[in-house]
Amino acid sequence: MMIDARDMDDDRLVETDICIIGAGAAGIMIALEFAHSGMDICLLESGGLQVDRRTQRLQAIHNVGRKYNGLRFLRPRYFGGATNLWGGHCVPLRALNFERVSWIPYSGWPFGIETLRPYYARAQQHLDLGDNDCDPAQVAAELGLGLFPFSTDKVETVMSRYMGQTKFDARRFGSHYRGQIADAANITAYIYANVAAINRDKDTPHVRDVAVRTLTGRRFAVKAKHYVLAAGGVENARLLLLSNQIQGNGLGNDHDLVGRFFMEHIWYRSGKILPHNGHQPLRIYGAPQQSRAGWVQCHLALPEAVVRQYRIPDFRAEITINTPSAFDKLVELAHDARKNIMDIDALDTVALMAFQKYRKIFKQFVQAHAPTKYPVIYRLSNFVEQVPNPDSRIRLSEQRDALDLPKATIDWRISALDKQGIGVAHRLIAAEVERSGFGRMAVEMPENEPEILYGASGAGHHMGTTRMNVNPRWGVVDENCRIHGLDNIYIAGSSVFPTSGFANPTLTIIALALRLADHLKGVARR
């Protein structure tokens, strides 16, 4: 069942078994795990069923650190959340990413990849994806396509799964799962329902209720046995920080960790692989290709052993196949326009989404149809794991939104180690390009470039702000995603990631959500 919260009676108390705050990938997946279970589920979504300008303005942030563009647009605030805009890129974390390693401060998950493997498999089933462990060489051979002839113990080809031919054929969770949510008699989804506070009991480690407001002035509360905060990497932290009626510095913030360790995947466009003349483009790197395993695309990465050897953050390079022609110049202009447009805060969200969508389609058309008589250029778009940094953080602003709640302040910081990872990766790839006889690589990042990596941006992946650790002095949530010091509230989403690897986060978000749902089922049976 779906209810418009703007039609609710003031001061009503909704009682339920589990209250889920946020209807993005994590919130929807958890709700569906309880469909037809006999347990009563309440799902609260800030927005409606489609984009709404007034609601979207609630995403506005105050930026005080490194320039961080586009948060208001990169996180659509309506049913489905970020999946209304994601590119459908599905790849799991690597075993290395879960380990505590000496060269990455604050690294280490409370469990290894083996714990998540069955949940990755279930996540792929939910997304109608096949086995994510398909071998790039086998898939390339099936398609009659070539791979870079690099030694796999130096530079490896990794494969990602996509949900369609273009990166905007991805499943929109809001529209795709809306019917299942609406048809489940035990699930009630409230749209236009903004959580204004999470209220804990004064004398016990128990969340009592959540206060809900609409932009039209309605107010009501939800009281549950268990709560799941699944509002996104920025909003999760903001809601905990502003819920400060009992704990002055915010709910679950006994050790001043809420909002800290804000991480992104650093996106940095630098480096060109220039093959010898007469080379035919390696199309499996340039755009998703359809195989028996589904839609796949290859990227370059460093083997885990090499990452360990050189003690750097994890690294992946997506490849754009260009030719130095008029077509290529248009693609470059589209890329530059994207950076400029993201600075225009007044740009309508729908217009931005349309621009993003058709920019991708145009770019793929250019790649597919550009004249081949020109030399091929492989341009690297680098996705780098950001080193956890407690000074990179989300705080509350003195500015307030339309609900009279503090906006989020973002202070994003990139370190010298982040830059070092890109530099080492490029030198290793360049050496292998030359050793293999494939051609040469133009390393475009100068050694004396400022450590802030001028021109680098984020990939729209907001992680780490409620990080997971068994020790409450080093994490906001425990290994089961329960907030330390509280007995009935959990967090879902990439905000619990202690580290990020190079993998786009959505598949891991879903895997963790399914694991949390299993845990809650066990708790409910006690």
XYZ file of C-alpha atoms in Angstrom:
526
model
C 0.000 0.000 0.000
C 1.180 3.545 -0.758
C -0.007 6.638 1.103
C 0.649 10.301 0.365
C 1.828 11.691 3.705
C 0.424 15.098 2.762
C -3.018 13.576 3.352
C -2.183 12.311 6.852
C -3.915 13.655 9.953
C -1.713 15.811 12.150
C -0.256 14.205 15.271
C -1.166 10.697 14.182
C 0.994 7.868 15.577
C 1.761 5.057 13.124
C 2.808 1.831 14.864
C 4.728 -0.848 12.996
C 7.279 -3.639 13.385
C 10.055 -2.196 11.211
C 10.365 1.401 10.028
C 12.670 1.915 7.042
C 13.773 5.490 6.382
C 14.545 5.948 2.692
C 13.259 4.171 -0.428
C 16.454 3.807 -2.422
C 18.211 0.568 -3.345
C 18.815 -0.493 0.266
C 15.427 0.514 1.662
C 13.414 -1.071 -1.143
C 15.409 -4.313 -1.022
C 14.947 -4.665 2.735
C 11.223 -3.929 2.472
C 10.800 -6.551 -0.262
C 12.580 -9.148 1.875
C 9.696 -8.799 4.345
C 6.881 -8.729 1.772
C 4.029 -11.093 2.747
C 5.967 -12.084 5.881
C 3.328 -11.261 8.458
C 5.496 -8.479 9.875
C 4.260 -4.922 9.473
C 6.673 -2.716 7.518
C 6.620 1.075 7.186
C 8.696 2.613 4.386
C 9.229 6.382 4.543
C 10.253 8.273 1.393
C 10.992 11.998 1.357
C 9.866 12.473 -2.237
C 7.044 11.298 -4.441
C 6.912 8.906 -7.372
C 8.690 11.327 -9.676
C 11.045 14.246 -9.312
C 9.645 17.250 -7.468
C 11.612 20.508 -7.498
C 10.651 21.605 -4.022
C 11.570 18.261 -2.482
C 14.797 18.080 -4.483
C 15.923 21.392 -3.000
C 16.121 19.626 0.370
C 19.279 17.972 -1.002
C 21.120 21.302 -1.138
C 24.378 21.332 0.817
C 26.827 23.911 2.113
C 30.318 23.266 0.738
C 33.297 24.367 2.857
C 36.115 22.109 1.643
C 37.242 20.952 -1.746
C 34.751 21.952 -4.406
C 32.121 19.233 -4.633
C 29.611 19.637 -7.430
C 26.212 18.280 -8.108
C 25.075 16.593 -4.892
C 21.637 18.091 -5.296
C 21.346 16.456 -8.711
C 23.288 13.226 -8.149
C 20.901 12.058 -5.426
C 17.332 12.207 -6.766
C 15.043 12.601 -3.768
C 12.072 10.505 -4.848
C 10.946 6.880 -4.772
C 13.896 4.799 -5.952
C 16.548 7.242 -4.743
C 19.859 7.210 -6.594
C 18.711 4.299 -8.756
C 16.630 6.838 -10.668
C 19.931 8.074 -12.100
C 22.510 5.279 -11.744
C 24.275 3.737 -14.704
C 23.631 0.096 -13.829
C 27.303 -0.711 -13.217
C 27.441 -3.859 -11.059
C 30.744 -5.126 -9.688
C 31.617 -6.601 -6.278
C 34.426 -5.502 -4.034
C 37.645 -7.526 -4.158
C 38.981 -9.660 -1.281
C 41.725 -7.108 -0.649
C 39.171 -4.367 0.005
C 37.880 -6.084 3.159
C 41.302 -6.531 4.747
C 43.077 -4.364 7.265
C 46.283 -3.303 5.505
C 49.130 -1.288 6.949
C 49.359 1.299 4.160
C 45.685 2.336 4.285
C 44.865 4.014 7.609
C 41.568 2.978 9.232
C 41.173 0.089 6.763
C 39.498 -3.243 7.446
C 35.922 -4.530 7.501
C 34.624 -6.656 10.399
C 34.342 -9.620 7.995
C 35.905 -10.857 4.775
C 34.538 -11.246 1.284
C 33.437 -14.832 2.005
C 30.743 -13.447 4.303
C 29.281 -11.378 1.459
C 29.651 -13.872 -1.402
C 26.205 -15.475 -0.927
C 24.627 -12.033 -0.655
C 26.364 -10.851 -3.826
C 24.828 -13.893 -5.550
C 21.378 -13.017 -4.204
C 21.811 -9.377 -5.221
C 22.636 -10.450 -8.772
C 19.509 -12.615 -8.834
C 17.392 -9.647 -7.760
C 18.883 -7.647 -10.632
C 18.479 -10.507 -13.131
C 22.232 -10.650 -13.635
C 24.178 -13.823 -14.230
C 27.394 -14.953 -12.603
C 29.640 -11.967 -11.947
C 32.743 -14.180 -11.994
C 32.763 -14.571 -15.779
C 36.254 -14.607 -17.262
C 37.115 -11.610 -19.512
C 39.221 -13.732 -21.874
C 36.420 -16.268 -22.373
C 33.795 -13.583 -22.954
C 36.052 -11.699 -25.380
C 36.711 -14.924 -27.302
C 32.975 -15.651 -27.447
C 32.350 -12.201 -28.933
C 35.345 -12.342 -31.260
C 36.830 -9.276 -29.595
C 40.386 -8.618 -28.518
C 41.879 -7.658 -25.156
C 44.972 -5.661 -24.333
C 47.954 -8.067 -24.590
C 49.198 -7.270 -21.112
C 50.739 -9.702 -18.654
C 47.930 -10.389 -16.179
C 50.324 -10.372 -13.233
C 51.183 -6.740 -14.017
C 48.018 -5.119 -15.436
C 44.764 -7.049 -15.567
C 41.495 -6.720 -17.409
C 38.489 -6.772 -15.086
C 34.900 -7.157 -16.201
C 31.787 -5.385 -14.972
C 28.147 -6.240 -15.520
C 25.686 -3.716 -16.902
C 21.936 -3.817 -17.197
C 21.677 -2.769 -20.833
C 23.417 -1.495 -23.934
C 23.714 2.024 -22.609
C 24.529 2.945 -19.061
C 21.092 4.477 -18.724
C 19.207 1.254 -19.357
C 19.701 0.490 -15.674
C 16.804 -0.702 -13.574
C 14.937 2.140 -11.879
C 13.995 0.618 -8.542
C 11.182 3.090 -7.933
C 9.195 2.190 -11.039
C 10.320 -1.447 -11.253
C 9.452 -2.478 -7.690
C 6.623 -0.021 -7.021
C 3.948 -2.584 -7.841
C 5.442 -5.207 -5.533
C 5.601 -2.687 -2.688
C 2.041 -1.500 -3.316
C 0.655 -5.047 -3.574
C 2.201 -6.288 -0.327
C -0.527 -6.012 2.314
C 2.027 -5.831 5.120
C 4.062 -2.944 3.623
C 2.908 0.664 3.801
C 5.024 3.151 1.871
C 4.547 6.822 2.724
C 5.654 9.297 0.059
C 6.470 12.969 0.704
C 7.322 11.866 4.263
C 10.433 13.674 5.510
C 12.014 12.421 8.722
C 12.750 15.441 10.905
C 14.183 13.650 13.953
C 14.959 10.202 15.294
C 13.966 10.290 18.960
C 15.629 7.994 21.481
C 14.350 7.171 24.929
C 15.920 9.280 27.658
C 16.645 6.416 30.048
C 17.268 3.428 27.763
C 19.364 2.706 24.630
C 16.176 2.518 22.606
C 14.815 4.604 19.734
C 11.295 5.610 20.712
C 9.921 7.029 17.450
C 10.697 9.163 14.417
C 9.132 12.538 13.742
C 7.852 13.028 10.195
C 6.998 16.274 8.402
C 5.729 17.165 4.961
C 6.501 20.321 3.038
C 2.802 21.173 3.292
C 2.989 21.321 7.093
C 1.636 17.921 8.131
C 3.310 16.262 11.125
C 3.057 12.726 12.461
C 5.210 10.092 14.148
C 6.157 6.480 13.511
C 6.820 4.090 16.383
C 8.490 0.785 15.541
C 10.177 -2.154 17.198
C 13.157 -1.735 14.876
C 14.392 1.068 12.626
C 16.578 1.047 9.521
C 18.146 4.305 8.366
C 18.661 3.997 4.598
C 18.635 7.590 3.366
C 22.039 7.777 1.640
C 25.652 8.521 2.503
C 25.092 12.199 3.282
C 21.542 12.127 4.628
C 22.185 9.224 7.019
C 24.833 11.290 8.780
C 22.759 14.482 8.715
C 19.722 12.803 10.284
C 21.823 11.343 13.096
C 23.548 14.664 13.761
C 20.326 16.673 13.897
C 18.672 14.087 16.173
C 20.383 15.641 19.177
C 17.595 16.011 21.730
C 19.174 13.483 24.143
C 22.734 13.226 22.854
C 23.853 16.783 22.225
C 26.278 15.919 19.440
C 23.844 13.618 17.653
C 22.386 10.143 17.836
C 25.008 7.383 17.919
C 27.793 9.943 18.055
C 29.401 9.161 21.412
C 32.872 9.170 19.840
C 32.434 12.002 17.319
C 32.466 9.645 14.333
C 29.123 10.380 12.684
C 29.771 12.231 9.439
C 33.526 11.645 9.464
C 35.412 9.566 6.884
C 33.339 10.868 3.971
C 34.719 9.056 0.932
C 34.190 9.197 -2.789
C 35.602 7.317 -5.708
C 38.031 9.866 -7.060
C 37.325 10.318 -10.763
C 40.308 11.708 -12.639
C 40.529 11.841 -16.425
C 44.201 11.496 -17.261
C 46.378 9.244 -19.413
C 46.222 8.029 -23.021
C 47.240 4.668 -24.455
C 48.482 5.188 -28.013
C 48.681 1.910 -29.975
C 50.803 1.328 -33.038
C 49.263 2.179 -36.427
C 46.954 -0.353 -38.023
C 45.405 -1.308 -34.723
C 41.717 -2.268 -34.621
C 39.768 -0.831 -31.668
C 39.267 -3.100 -28.652
C 35.538 -2.387 -28.428
C 34.941 -4.492 -25.326
C 36.605 -1.712 -23.309
C 34.757 1.189 -24.895
C 31.098 0.359 -24.233
C 28.945 -2.492 -22.873
C 28.785 -5.537 -25.164
C 26.089 -8.209 -25.136
C 27.317 -11.723 -24.372
C 25.768 -14.956 -23.141
C 26.553 -13.677 -19.643
C 24.620 -10.462 -20.311
C 25.858 -6.947 -20.946
C 29.525 -6.644 -20.007
C 32.331 -4.130 -20.293
C 36.031 -4.431 -19.545
C 38.307 -2.055 -17.656
C 41.947 -2.025 -16.620
C 43.046 -2.595 -13.036
C 46.111 -3.561 -11.064
C 46.179 -7.128 -9.707
C 45.694 -7.367 -5.960
C 49.285 -8.598 -5.566
C 50.565 -5.461 -7.319
C 48.431 -3.202 -5.112
C 49.965 -4.940 -2.093
C 53.478 -4.716 -3.490
C 53.328 -0.980 -4.156
C 51.152 -0.230 -1.108
C 48.662 2.019 -2.867
C 44.867 2.463 -2.840
C 42.911 0.243 -5.210
C 42.605 1.478 -8.784
C 40.524 0.939 -11.917
C 40.609 2.725 -15.265
C 37.572 2.906 -17.504
C 38.443 3.296 -21.159
C 37.034 5.707 -23.689
C 37.932 4.846 -27.287
C 38.562 8.028 -29.237
C 39.847 9.011 -32.644
C 41.466 12.435 -33.154
C 38.701 13.729 -35.372
C 35.923 16.280 -35.299
C 33.807 13.635 -33.595
C 36.356 13.307 -30.805
C 36.375 17.064 -30.306
C 32.611 17.015 -29.803
C 32.987 14.307 -27.175
C 35.597 16.425 -25.401
C 33.245 19.401 -25.469
C 30.472 17.272 -23.974
C 32.808 16.230 -21.172
C 33.782 19.847 -20.474
C 30.151 20.939 -20.562
C 29.297 18.384 -17.908
C 31.797 19.908 -15.497
C 30.457 23.398 -16.108
C 26.795 22.461 -15.896
C 27.308 20.778 -12.537
C 28.247 24.221 -11.179
C 24.864 25.747 -12.008
C 22.801 25.123 -8.907
C 19.646 26.556 -10.455
C 19.619 24.001 -13.283
C 16.437 21.953 -13.203
C 16.978 18.356 -12.102
C 15.032 16.898 -14.999
C 17.083 18.881 -17.491
C 20.288 17.615 -15.943
C 19.103 14.011 -16.054
C 18.189 14.421 -19.715
C 21.574 15.974 -20.461
C 23.374 13.128 -18.696
C 21.344 10.510 -20.536
C 21.739 11.878 -24.045
C 25.386 12.792 -23.517
C 26.084 9.111 -22.882
C 24.082 7.969 -25.892
C 25.775 10.526 -28.160
C 29.189 9.545 -26.881
C 28.543 5.862 -27.568
C 27.262 6.711 -31.066
C 30.465 8.617 -31.738
C 32.568 5.721 -30.486
C 30.663 3.254 -32.652
C 30.594 5.305 -35.860
C 33.681 7.507 -35.822
C 35.923 7.053 -38.869
C 38.499 4.280 -38.334
C 41.135 5.634 -40.708
C 42.522 7.713 -37.851
C 44.748 6.230 -35.127
C 42.882 4.878 -32.115
C 43.387 6.496 -28.716
C 42.399 4.849 -25.443
C 41.642 7.542 -22.898
C 41.760 6.583 -19.224
C 39.077 7.667 -16.778
C 40.551 6.692 -13.433
C 38.452 5.486 -10.505
C 40.577 5.504 -7.377
C 39.813 4.267 -3.889
C 39.898 7.235 -1.526
C 41.911 6.660 1.630
C 39.700 6.991 4.748
C 40.264 10.399 6.308
C 38.500 11.501 9.517
C 38.818 15.155 8.480
C 36.806 14.535 5.303
C 33.351 14.856 6.743
C 29.692 15.846 6.844
C 28.568 18.325 9.500
C 25.501 20.417 10.161
C 25.304 23.855 8.602
C 23.864 26.958 10.191
C 21.807 27.266 7.013
C 18.347 25.696 7.221
C 16.082 24.076 4.673
C 12.366 24.459 3.942
C 11.558 22.155 6.882
C 13.584 24.412 9.201
C 16.208 21.682 9.624
C 19.974 22.239 9.371
C 21.410 21.569 5.932
C 24.447 19.351 5.531
C 27.893 20.889 5.294
C 30.373 18.875 3.244
C 34.131 19.120 3.725
C 35.615 16.741 1.156
C 39.373 16.248 1.377
C 41.770 14.369 -0.886
C 45.182 13.315 0.431
C 48.677 12.926 -0.994
C 48.263 9.137 -0.802
C 45.241 9.389 -3.094
C 47.346 11.148 -5.710
C 50.207 8.725 -5.229
C 47.969 5.804 -6.132
C 47.129 7.279 -9.532
C 50.761 8.136 -10.238
C 52.034 4.641 -9.431
C 49.226 2.986 -11.409
C 49.966 5.073 -14.483
C 53.683 4.326 -14.372
C 52.974 0.594 -14.106
C 50.450 0.630 -16.951
C 52.793 2.708 -19.126
C 55.624 0.235 -18.553
C 53.400 -2.706 -19.503
C 52.045 -0.972 -22.622
C 55.614 -0.537 -23.834
C 56.881 -3.973 -22.711
C 54.012 -5.746 -24.486
C 54.785 -3.982 -27.759
C 51.235 -2.642 -27.925
C 52.291 0.989 -28.199
C 53.029 3.690 -25.668
C 51.167 5.547 -22.955
C 51.122 9.295 -22.486
C 51.199 9.891 -18.725
C 49.544 13.282 -18.414
C 49.695 13.820 -14.658
C 52.832 15.858 -13.899
C 54.892 14.870 -10.874
C 54.674 18.394 -9.460
C 50.880 18.630 -9.722
C 49.372 19.758 -6.415
C 48.344 16.855 -4.219
C 44.716 18.005 -4.358
C 44.578 16.670 -7.943
C 43.271 19.699 -9.786
C 40.437 18.616 -12.055
C 39.566 15.493 -10.072
C 35.952 15.063 -9.062
C 33.783 12.513 -7.316
C 31.766 9.778 -8.980
C 28.619 10.494 -6.964
C 29.340 7.640 -4.546
C 28.891 8.879 -0.976
C 30.478 6.473 1.477
C 31.934 6.057 4.943
C 30.032 8.582 7.070
C 28.591 5.943 9.451
C 31.400 3.425 9.086
C 31.329 -0.153 10.318
C 33.669 -1.433 13.035
C 33.302 -3.837 15.947
C 34.867 -1.201 18.211
C 32.568 1.783 18.928
C 35.644 4.009 19.120
C 36.310 3.362 15.424
C 32.868 2.823 13.967
C 29.308 4.104 14.157
C 27.752 0.671 13.509
C 28.792 -2.873 14.394
C 29.230 -5.858 12.077
C 25.442 -6.229 11.836
C 25.002 -2.542 10.962
C 23.400 -1.762 14.332
C 24.354 1.624 15.769
C 26.701 1.177 18.711
C 25.060 1.971 22.033
C 21.487 1.608 20.741
C 19.504 -1.600 20.624
C 16.937 -1.173 17.854
C 18.282 1.007 15.027
C 20.388 -0.072 12.052
C 21.935 1.666 9.055
C 21.858 0.434 5.450
C 23.768 1.816 2.490
C 27.278 2.836 1.524
C 27.638 5.118 4.539
C 28.652 1.986 6.506
C 31.567 1.158 4.158
C 34.907 1.353 6.055
C 36.753 1.390 2.711
C 35.500 1.500 -0.853
C 37.843 -0.310 -3.234
C 37.333 0.683 -6.864
C 33.907 -0.949 -7.287
C 30.768 1.083 -7.880
C 28.825 0.668 -4.624
C 25.278 -0.356 -5.595
C 25.828 -4.124 -5.786
C 27.525 -4.083 -2.378
C 24.758 -1.854 -0.978
C 22.177 -4.437 -2.049
C 24.257 -7.342 -0.710
C 24.596 -5.644 2.686
C 20.876 -4.804 2.689
C 19.988 -8.462 2.125
C 22.357 -9.481 4.916
C 20.770 -6.930 7.249
C 17.300 -8.208 6.339
C 18.359 -11.735 7.294
C 19.700 -10.436 10.602
C 16.447 -8.604 11.333
C 14.465 -11.762 10.581
C 16.559 -13.551 13.178
C 16.072 -10.762 15.709
C 12.302 -10.834 15.137
C 12.167 -14.564 15.891
C 13.764 -14.145 19.328
